[in-house]
Amino acid sequence: MQRFESKVVVVTGGGGGIGGATCRRFGSERARVAVFDLNFAAAQKVAADIREAGGAADAFDCDITSRSSVDAAVAKAEATLGPIDVLVNNAGWDIFRPFAKTEPAQWQKLIAINLTGALHMHHAVLPVMAARRSGRIVNIASDAARVGSSGEAVYAACKGGLVAFSKTIAREHARHGITVNVVCPGPTDTALFAGYKEGAGNPEKLEEAFRRSIPLGRIGQPDDLPGAILFFASEDAAYVTGQVLSVSGGLTMNG
Ligand SMILES: NC(=O)c1ccc[n+]([C@@H]2O[C@H](COP(=O)([O-])OP(=O)(O)OC[C@H]3O[C@@H](n4cnc5c(N)ncnc54)[C@H](O)[C@@H]3O)[C@@H](O)[C@H]2O)c1
């Protein structure tokens, strides 16, 4: 399928687990992929893999917590690849600790990456999308936003905020032909998940508990996510906006 022929797609955190899988899938569907990441080496690796497979991709050094870094990376991506058709806000970070044992400095970091970073990206990209009367935004939240998750209070607050923000932007920009939707992963086998398993003290026990609570009986893999993300980014989803979809093996079943 070549649904994204010549479309310019930005994926933040594109050097990571879910972001990397998403970039590679866009690349295989002929998009021109801008891999944004704070970890530039990881972004370069993903872009190189896409080019090696015959696709088009470039890596961009971007810290989404810094507005000047976001503006510079967006300007560079547009100059290199053209105006942005699709934005996937995927970069994220977490620590796994009961709220009472966290410090305000940790809240600030969680909020800066998981909420403010996405606001910066929307603010930088929306004006051009609105002027072109076309755009697709897919925000990666978490099932923690929908049902809560012990040890992830501030992260869950940010992701819940991202869901509410997405619905509002979906309303504000529907008249500009821009859709905004949300994908909520459940526990997925990436560096982030490895980190919070370690933070819990007994990684094997935590993973087993997650596995038992997931109806489809396994932890997610990064490649479980791109199908839903690319659907929201595609023309097939032209009449879908402000929606939230869990991709979590049935862990949460929302009405
Ligand atoms: N893995 C899970 O179990 C899980 C569950 C629910 C939601 N999510 C969400 O999925 C998304 C992807 O997470 P992942 O599991 O692939 O994690 P990951 O750690 O593999 O990838 C995250 C990427 O984000 C990048 N990043 C972090 N801070 C950044 C910043 N300030 N600027 C730019 N890039 C930055 C990292 O360098 C990394 O490459 C995140 O939004 C995460 O919250 C993951």
Coordinates of C-alpha atoms and ligand atoms in Angstrom, one line a residue:
M1 CA 0.0 0.0 0.0
Q2 CA 1.3 3.5 -0.9
R3 CA -1.2 5.6 1.1
F4 CA 1.4 8.2 2.0
E5 CA 3.2 8.8 -1.3
S6 CA 5.1 12.1 -1.0
K7 CA 3.4 13.0 2.3
V8 CA 5.7 14.7 4.8
V9 CA 5.4 13.1 8.2
V10 CA 7.0 14.2 11.4
V11 CA 7.3 11.7 14.3
T12 CA 8.7 12.9 17.6
G13 CA 10.6 10.4 19.7
G14 CA 11.1 8.7 16.3
G15 CA 14.3 7.1 17.5
G16 CA 12.5 5.1 20.2
G17 CA 10.6 1.9 20.2
I18 CA 7.0 2.8 19.1
G19 CA 8.3 5.9 17.3
G20 CA 10.9 3.9 15.3
A21 CA 8.3 1.3 14.3
T22 CA 6.0 4.1 13.2
C23 CA 8.6 5.9 11.2
R24 CA 9.6 2.6 9.5
R25 CA 5.9 1.8 8.6
F26 CA 5.4 5.4 7.2
G27 CA 8.7 4.9 5.2
S28 CA 7.4 1.6 3.7
E29 CA 4.3 3.4 2.6
R30 CA 6.3 6.0 0.6
A31 CA 6.1 8.9 3.1
R32 CA 9.0 11.4 3.5
V33 CA 9.7 10.8 7.1
A34 CA 11.2 13.4 9.5
V35 CA 12.5 11.5 12.5
F36 CA 12.6 14.0 15.4
D37 CA 14.4 13.0 18.6
L38 CA 16.5 14.3 21.5
N39 CA 18.6 11.2 20.9
F40 CA 20.0 12.2 17.5
A41 CA 22.0 9.1 17.0
A42 CA 18.9 6.9 17.5
A43 CA 17.0 9.2 15.0
Q44 CA 19.8 8.9 12.5
K45 CA 19.7 5.1 12.8
V46 CA 16.0 4.9 12.1
A47 CA 16.3 7.3 9.1
A48 CA 19.2 5.3 7.7
D49 CA 17.2 2.0 8.1
I50 CA 14.3 3.6 6.1
R51 CA 16.6 4.9 3.4
E52 CA 18.3 1.4 3.2
A53 CA 14.9 -0.1 2.7
G54 CA 14.3 2.2 -0.3
G55 CA 12.3 4.9 1.6
A56 CA 12.9 8.6 2.2
A57 CA 13.8 9.9 5.7
D58 CA 15.9 12.4 7.5
A59 CA 16.8 12.7 11.2
F60 CA 16.4 16.0 13.1
D61 CA 17.8 16.9 16.5
C62 CA 14.9 18.1 18.5
D63 CA 14.2 18.6 22.2
I64 CA 10.4 19.0 22.4
T65 CA 10.6 20.7 25.8
S66 CA 12.4 23.7 24.2
R67 CA 10.3 25.9 21.9
S68 CA 13.4 27.2 20.2
S69 CA 14.6 23.7 19.5
V70 CA 11.1 22.7 18.1
D71 CA 11.0 25.8 15.9
A72 CA 14.5 25.2 14.5
A73 CA 13.7 21.5 13.8
V74 CA 10.3 22.2 12.2
A75 CA 11.9 25.0 10.0
K76 CA 14.7 22.6 9.0
A77 CA 12.3 19.7 8.2
E78 CA 10.1 22.0 6.1
A79 CA 13.1 23.4 4.2
T80 CA 14.4 19.8 3.6
L81 CA 11.2 17.9 2.9
G82 CA 8.4 20.5 2.4
P83 CA 5.3 21.5 4.4
I84 CA 4.3 19.0 7.1
D85 CA 1.2 16.9 6.2
V86 CA 1.2 14.6 9.3
L87 CA 2.4 15.2 12.8
V88 CA 2.7 12.2 15.3
N89 CA 3.4 13.4 18.8
N90 CA 5.0 10.3 20.2
A91 CA 8.0 11.4 22.4
G92 CA 7.4 10.5 26.0
W93 CA 9.1 9.7 29.3
D94 CA 8.1 8.2 32.6
I95 CA 9.3 7.2 36.1
F96 CA 7.5 4.5 38.0
R97 CA 7.1 5.6 41.6
P98 CA 4.1 6.2 44.0
F99 CA 3.1 9.9 43.8
A100 CA 3.9 10.6 47.5
K101 CA 7.5 9.5 46.8
T102 CA 8.0 11.9 43.9
E103 CA 9.6 15.4 43.9
P104 CA 8.3 18.6 42.3
A105 CA 11.4 18.6 40.0
Q106 CA 10.3 15.2 38.6
W107 CA 6.8 16.5 38.0
Q108 CA 8.3 19.4 36.1
K109 CA 10.3 17.1 33.9
L110 CA 7.3 14.8 33.3
I111 CA 5.0 17.7 32.4
A112 CA 7.7 19.3 30.1
I113 CA 8.1 16.1 28.1
N114 CA 4.7 14.6 28.1
L115 CA 2.4 17.6 27.9
T116 CA 4.3 20.9 27.1
G117 CA 6.4 19.2 24.4
A118 CA 3.2 18.2 22.5
L119 CA 1.8 21.8 22.9
H120 CA 5.1 23.2 21.4
M121 CA 4.8 20.9 18.4
H122 CA 1.1 21.7 17.8
H123 CA 1.8 25.4 18.1
A124 CA 4.7 25.2 15.6
V125 CA 2.9 23.1 13.0
L126 CA -0.8 24.2 13.1
P127 CA -0.5 27.6 11.4
V128 CA 0.9 26.1 8.2
M129 CA -1.6 23.2 8.3
A130 CA -4.4 25.7 8.8
A131 CA -3.2 27.9 5.9
R132 CA -3.1 24.8 3.6
R133 CA -6.5 23.6 4.9
S134 CA -5.2 20.1 5.5
G135 CA -3.4 18.2 8.2
R136 CA -3.4 15.0 10.3
I137 CA -2.3 15.0 13.9
V138 CA -2.0 11.8 15.9
N139 CA -1.1 12.1 19.6
I140 CA 0.3 9.1 21.5
A141 CA -1.2 9.1 25.0
S142 CA -1.5 6.0 27.2
D143 CA -4.2 3.8 28.7
A144 CA -3.0 5.4 32.0
A145 CA -4.9 8.5 30.8
R146 CA -8.1 6.5 30.5
V147 CA -8.1 4.3 33.6
G148 CA -5.2 5.5 35.8
S149 CA -2.1 3.6 36.6
S150 CA -0.4 3.1 40.0
G151 CA 3.0 4.6 40.1
E152 CA 2.4 6.9 37.1
A153 CA 0.2 9.7 38.6
V154 CA 1.9 12.8 37.0
Y155 CA 2.5 10.9 33.7
A156 CA -1.2 9.9 33.7
A157 CA -2.2 13.5 34.4
C158 CA -0.1 14.7 31.4
K159 CA -1.6 12.0 29.1
G160 CA -5.1 12.7 30.3
G161 CA -4.4 16.4 29.6
L162 CA -3.1 15.4 26.1
V163 CA -6.4 13.6 25.4
A164 CA -8.5 16.7 26.5
F165 CA -6.2 19.0 24.6
S166 CA -6.5 16.8 21.4
K167 CA -10.3 16.9 21.5
T168 CA -10.2 20.7 21.9
I169 CA -7.8 21.2 19.0
A170 CA -9.9 18.8 16.9
R171 CA -12.9 21.1 17.4
E172 CA -10.9 24.4 16.9
H173 CA -9.3 23.2 13.6
A174 CA -12.0 20.9 12.0
R175 CA -12.9 23.9 9.8
H176 CA -9.3 24.0 8.5
G177 CA -9.5 20.4 7.4
I178 CA -7.2 19.2 10.2
T179 CA -8.0 16.1 12.2
V180 CA -6.6 15.3 15.6
N181 CA -6.9 11.8 17.1
V182 CA -5.3 9.9 20.0
V183 CA -3.8 6.4 20.2
C184 CA -3.3 5.0 23.7
P185 CA -0.8 2.2 23.9
G186 CA -0.9 -0.3 26.8
P187 CA 2.3 -1.9 28.2
T188 CA 4.6 -2.2 25.2
D189 CA 8.0 -3.8 25.1
T190 CA 10.3 -0.7 24.7
A191 CA 13.1 1.0 26.6
L192 CA 10.4 3.1 28.4
F193 CA 8.6 0.0 29.6
A194 CA 11.9 -1.6 30.7
G195 CA 12.6 1.5 32.7
Y196 CA 9.4 1.4 34.7
K197 CA 9.6 -2.3 35.2
E198 CA 13.0 -1.7 36.8
G199 CA 11.5 1.1 38.9
A200 CA 9.0 -1.3 40.3
G201 CA 11.7 -3.4 41.9
N202 CA 10.5 -6.8 40.6
P203 CA 10.4 -6.5 36.8
E204 CA 9.4 -10.2 36.2
K205 CA 6.5 -10.0 38.7
L206 CA 5.2 -6.8 37.2
E207 CA 5.4 -8.0 33.7
E208 CA 3.6 -11.2 34.6
A209 CA 0.9 -9.2 36.4
F210 CA 0.4 -7.1 33.2
R211 CA 0.3 -10.2 31.1
R212 CA -2.4 -11.8 33.2
S213 CA -4.5 -8.6 33.0
I214 CA -4.3 -8.3 29.2
P215 CA -7.2 -10.3 27.6
L216 CA -5.0 -11.0 24.5
G217 CA -2.4 -12.5 26.8
R218 CA 0.8 -10.8 25.9
I219 CA 2.7 -7.5 26.3
G220 CA 2.5 -5.3 23.2
Q221 CA 5.3 -5.0 20.7
P222 CA 6.2 -1.7 19.0
D223 CA 4.9 -3.0 15.7
D224 CA 1.4 -3.4 17.2
L225 CA 1.0 0.4 17.2
P226 CA 1.7 1.7 13.6
G227 CA -1.5 0.2 12.1
A228 CA -3.7 2.4 14.3
I229 CA -1.5 5.5 14.0
L230 CA -1.3 5.3 10.2
F231 CA -5.0 4.8 10.0
F232 CA -5.7 8.1 11.8
A233 CA -3.0 9.7 9.5
S234 CA -4.6 8.4 6.3
E235 CA -7.3 9.5 4.0
D236 CA -9.5 6.6 5.3
A237 CA -9.8 8.6 8.5
A238 CA -10.8 11.9 6.8
Y239 CA -14.2 11.9 8.7
V240 CA -12.7 10.8 12.0
T241 CA -11.6 13.4 14.5
G242 CA -11.3 13.9 18.3
Q243 CA -11.3 10.1 18.9
V244 CA -9.3 8.0 21.3
L245 CA -8.3 4.4 20.5
S246 CA -6.6 2.0 22.9
V247 CA -4.1 -0.4 21.4
S248 CA -3.5 -2.6 24.4
G249 CA -4.6 -6.1 23.8
G250 CA -8.0 -5.4 25.4
L251 CA -6.5 -4.2 28.7
T252 CA -9.0 -1.3 28.7
M253 CA -12.3 -1.6 26.9
N254 CA -13.9 1.9 26.7
G255 CA -17.4 2.6 25.6
Ligands
LIG1 N1 6.0 1.5 26.1 C1 4.9 1.5 26.8 O1 4.5 0.6 27.6 C2 3.9 2.7 26.6 C3 2.7 2.6 27.2 C4 1.8 3.7 27.0 C5 2.2 4.8 26.3 N2 3.4 4.9 25.8 C6 3.8 6.1 25.1 O2 4.3 5.7 23.8 C7 5.2 6.8 23.4 C8 6.5 6.1 22.9 O3 7.2 5.5 24.0 P1 8.1 4.2 23.8 O4 7.6 3.2 24.7 O5 8.4 3.9 22.4 O6 9.4 4.8 24.5 P2 10.9 4.9 24.1 O7 11.7 5.3 25.3 O8 11.4 3.7 23.3 O9 10.9 6.1 23.1 C9 10.7 7.4 23.5 C10 11.5 8.3 22.6 O10 11.3 9.7 23.0 C11 12.5 10.4 22.9 N3 12.4 11.6 23.8 C12 12.3 11.7 25.1 N4 12.3 12.9 25.5 C13 12.3 13.7 24.4 C14 12.4 15.1 24.2 N5 12.4 16.0 25.2 N6 12.4 15.6 22.9 C15 12.5 14.7 21.9 N7 12.5 13.3 22.0 C16 12.4 12.9 23.3 C17 13.5 9.4 23.5 O11 14.8 9.8 23.1 C18 13.1 8.1 22.8 O12 13.7 7.9 21.6 C19 5.4 7.7 24.6 O13 4.6 8.9 24.4 C20 4.9 6.9 25.7 O14 4.5 7.7 26.8 C21 4.3 3.8 25.9

